[in-house]
PDB file of C-alpha atoms in Angstrom:
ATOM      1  CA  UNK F   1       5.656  40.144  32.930  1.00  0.00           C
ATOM      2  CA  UNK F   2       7.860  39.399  36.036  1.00  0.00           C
ATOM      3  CA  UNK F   3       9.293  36.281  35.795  1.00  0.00           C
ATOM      4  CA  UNK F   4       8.776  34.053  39.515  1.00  0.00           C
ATOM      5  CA  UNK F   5      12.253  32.861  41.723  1.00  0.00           C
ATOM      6  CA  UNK F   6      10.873  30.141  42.403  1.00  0.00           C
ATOM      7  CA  UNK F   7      12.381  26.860  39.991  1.00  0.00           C
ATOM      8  CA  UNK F   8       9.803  25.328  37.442  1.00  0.00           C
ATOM      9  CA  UNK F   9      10.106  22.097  37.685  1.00  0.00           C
ATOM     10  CA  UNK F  10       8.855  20.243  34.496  1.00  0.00           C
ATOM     11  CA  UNK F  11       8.245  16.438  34.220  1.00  0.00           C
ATOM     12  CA  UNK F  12       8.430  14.118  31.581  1.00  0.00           C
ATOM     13  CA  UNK F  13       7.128  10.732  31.971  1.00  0.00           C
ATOM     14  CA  UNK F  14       6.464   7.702  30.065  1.00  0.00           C
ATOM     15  CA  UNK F  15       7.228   8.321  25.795  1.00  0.00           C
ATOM     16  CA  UNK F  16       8.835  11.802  25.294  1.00  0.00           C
ATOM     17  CA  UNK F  17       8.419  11.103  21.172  1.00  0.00           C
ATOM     18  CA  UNK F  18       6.817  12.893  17.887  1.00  0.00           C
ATOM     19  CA  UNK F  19       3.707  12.510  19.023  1.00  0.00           C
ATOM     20  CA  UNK F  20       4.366  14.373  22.472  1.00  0.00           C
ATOM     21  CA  UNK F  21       6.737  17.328  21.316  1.00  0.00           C
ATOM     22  CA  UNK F  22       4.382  19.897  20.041  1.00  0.00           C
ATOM     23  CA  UNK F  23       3.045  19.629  24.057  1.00  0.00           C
ATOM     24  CA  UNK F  24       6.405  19.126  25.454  1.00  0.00           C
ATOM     25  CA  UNK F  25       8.025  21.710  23.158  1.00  0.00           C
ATOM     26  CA  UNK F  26       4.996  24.477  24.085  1.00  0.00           C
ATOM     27  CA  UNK F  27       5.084  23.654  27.774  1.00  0.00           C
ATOM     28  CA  UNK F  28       8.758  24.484  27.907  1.00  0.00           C
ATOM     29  CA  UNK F  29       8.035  27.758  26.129  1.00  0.00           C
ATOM     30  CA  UNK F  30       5.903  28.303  28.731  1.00  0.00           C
ATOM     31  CA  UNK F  31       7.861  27.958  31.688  1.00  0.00           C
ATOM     32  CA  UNK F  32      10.738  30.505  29.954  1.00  0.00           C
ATOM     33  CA  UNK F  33       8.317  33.174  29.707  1.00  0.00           C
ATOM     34  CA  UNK F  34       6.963  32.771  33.613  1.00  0.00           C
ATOM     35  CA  UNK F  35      10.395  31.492  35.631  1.00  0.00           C
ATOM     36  CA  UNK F  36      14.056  32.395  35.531  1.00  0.00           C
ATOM     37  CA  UNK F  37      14.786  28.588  36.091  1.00  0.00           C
ATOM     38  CA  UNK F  38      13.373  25.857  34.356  1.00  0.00           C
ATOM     39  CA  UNK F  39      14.164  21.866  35.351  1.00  0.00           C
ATOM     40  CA  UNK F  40      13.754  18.847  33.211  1.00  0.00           C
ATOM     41  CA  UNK F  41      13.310  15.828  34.850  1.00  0.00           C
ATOM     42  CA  UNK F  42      13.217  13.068  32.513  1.00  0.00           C
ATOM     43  CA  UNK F  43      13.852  10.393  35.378  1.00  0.00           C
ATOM     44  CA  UNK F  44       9.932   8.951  34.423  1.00  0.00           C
ATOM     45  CA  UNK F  45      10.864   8.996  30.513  1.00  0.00           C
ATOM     46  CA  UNK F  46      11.108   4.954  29.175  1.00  0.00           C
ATOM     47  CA  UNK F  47      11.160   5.853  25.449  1.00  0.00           C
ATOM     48  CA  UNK F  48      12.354   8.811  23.637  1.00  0.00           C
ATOM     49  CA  UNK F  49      12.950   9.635  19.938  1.00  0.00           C
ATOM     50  CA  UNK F  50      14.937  12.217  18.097  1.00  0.00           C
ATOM     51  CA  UNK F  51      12.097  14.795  18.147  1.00  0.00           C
ATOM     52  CA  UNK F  52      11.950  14.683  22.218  1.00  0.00           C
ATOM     53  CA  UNK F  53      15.985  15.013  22.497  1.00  0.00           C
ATOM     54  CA  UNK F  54      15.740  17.823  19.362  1.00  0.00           C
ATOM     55  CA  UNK F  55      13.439  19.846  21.769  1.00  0.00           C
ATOM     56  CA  UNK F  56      15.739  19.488  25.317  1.00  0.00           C
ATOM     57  CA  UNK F  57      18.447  20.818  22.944  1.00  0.00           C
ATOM     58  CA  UNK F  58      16.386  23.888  21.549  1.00  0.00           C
ATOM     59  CA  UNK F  59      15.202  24.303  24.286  1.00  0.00           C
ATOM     60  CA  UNK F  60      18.553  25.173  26.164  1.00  0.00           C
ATOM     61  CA  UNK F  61      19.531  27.564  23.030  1.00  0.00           C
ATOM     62  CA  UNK F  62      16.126  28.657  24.045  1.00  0.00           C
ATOM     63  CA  UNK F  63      16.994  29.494  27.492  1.00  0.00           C
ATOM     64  CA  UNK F  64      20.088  31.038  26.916  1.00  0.00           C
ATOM     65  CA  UNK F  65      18.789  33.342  24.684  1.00  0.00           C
ATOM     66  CA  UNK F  66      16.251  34.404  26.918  1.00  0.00           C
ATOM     67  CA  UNK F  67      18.351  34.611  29.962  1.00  0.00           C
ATOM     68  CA  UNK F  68      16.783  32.012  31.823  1.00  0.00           C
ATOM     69  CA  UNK F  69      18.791  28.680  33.709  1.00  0.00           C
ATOM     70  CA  UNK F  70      17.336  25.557  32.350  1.00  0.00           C
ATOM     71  CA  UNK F  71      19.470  22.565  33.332  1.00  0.00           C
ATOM     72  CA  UNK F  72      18.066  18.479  33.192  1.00  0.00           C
ATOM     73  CA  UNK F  73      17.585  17.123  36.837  1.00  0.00           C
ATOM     74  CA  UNK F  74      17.047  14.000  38.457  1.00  0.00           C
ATOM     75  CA  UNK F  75      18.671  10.702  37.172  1.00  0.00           C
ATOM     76  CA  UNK F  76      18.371   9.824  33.456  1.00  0.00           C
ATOM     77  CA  UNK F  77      17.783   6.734  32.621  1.00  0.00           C
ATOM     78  CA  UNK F  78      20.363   4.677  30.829  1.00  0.00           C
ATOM     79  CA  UNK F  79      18.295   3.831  28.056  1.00  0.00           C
ATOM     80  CA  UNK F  80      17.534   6.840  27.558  1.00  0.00           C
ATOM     81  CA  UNK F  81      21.170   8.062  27.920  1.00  0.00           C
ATOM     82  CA  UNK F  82      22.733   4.811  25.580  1.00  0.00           C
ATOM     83  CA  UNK F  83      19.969   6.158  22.603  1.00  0.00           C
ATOM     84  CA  UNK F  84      20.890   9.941  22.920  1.00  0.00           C
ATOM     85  CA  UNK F  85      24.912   8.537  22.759  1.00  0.00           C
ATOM     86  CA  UNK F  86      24.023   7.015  20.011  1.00  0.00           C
ATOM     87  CA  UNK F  87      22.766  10.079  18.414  1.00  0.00           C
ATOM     88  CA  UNK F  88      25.537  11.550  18.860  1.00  0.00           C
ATOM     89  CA  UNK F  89      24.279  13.867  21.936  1.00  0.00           C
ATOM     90  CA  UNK F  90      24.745  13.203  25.714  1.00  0.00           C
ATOM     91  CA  UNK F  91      22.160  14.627  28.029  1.00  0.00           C
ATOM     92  CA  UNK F  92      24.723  14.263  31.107  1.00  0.00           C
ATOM     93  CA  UNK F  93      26.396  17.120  30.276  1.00  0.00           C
ATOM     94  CA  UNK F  94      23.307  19.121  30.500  1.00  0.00           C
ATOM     95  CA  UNK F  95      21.945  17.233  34.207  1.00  0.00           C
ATOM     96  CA  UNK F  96      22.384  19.587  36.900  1.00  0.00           C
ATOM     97  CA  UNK F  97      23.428  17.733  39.672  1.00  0.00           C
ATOM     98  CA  UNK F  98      26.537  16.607  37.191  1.00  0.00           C
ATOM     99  CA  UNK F  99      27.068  20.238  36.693  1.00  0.00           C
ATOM    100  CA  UNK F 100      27.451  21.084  40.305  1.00  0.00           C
ATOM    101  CA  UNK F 101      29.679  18.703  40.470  1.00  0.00           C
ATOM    102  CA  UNK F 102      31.975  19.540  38.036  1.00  0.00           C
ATOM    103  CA  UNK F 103      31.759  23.090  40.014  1.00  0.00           C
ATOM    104  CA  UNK F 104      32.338  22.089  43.012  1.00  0.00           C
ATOM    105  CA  UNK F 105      35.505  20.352  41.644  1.00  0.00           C
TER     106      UNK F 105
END
């Protein structure tokens, strides 16, 4: 199957939680096998649990192992950036527009 140019842009809003990841998790599977770049935007997330951030972090293992840019875009929330800290994870590192800036640096 050829994969489209054009970004997929994916977006999360509201809980991102155990109840949603199955979804979340298959819709992101999705969108590697049809696009060679997959966004995140998580701006619309107001809760998220460890199962939501376990899948954005497969899911860039994913990615890489299929060859295909996935990269978190938009702002993320602080919330939701003060729980993943917490956890021991930062989803900054992984937000595009921080990347190109640390590119363009």
């Amino acid at each position: 199957m050829k994969k489209n140019d054009e970004p997929k842009l994916i977006k999360w809003v509201g809980e991102a939680g155990i109840e949603e990841a199955a979804s979340e998790k298959a819709e992101l599977l999705e969108a590697f096998e049809t696009a060679k770049d997959v966004q995140l935007d998580i701006s619309g997330v107001d809760d998220i649990d460890v199962s939501a951030i376990q899948v954005i972090i497969a899911s860039f293992l994913e990615a890489e192992k299929r060859g295909v840019s996935f990269s978190i875009t938009g702002e993320i929330p602080e919330v939701i950036e003060k729980f993943c800290k917490s956890c021991g994870v930062s989803l900054s590192e992984f937000n595009s527009k921080k990347s190109k800036e640390v590119k363009n640096a």
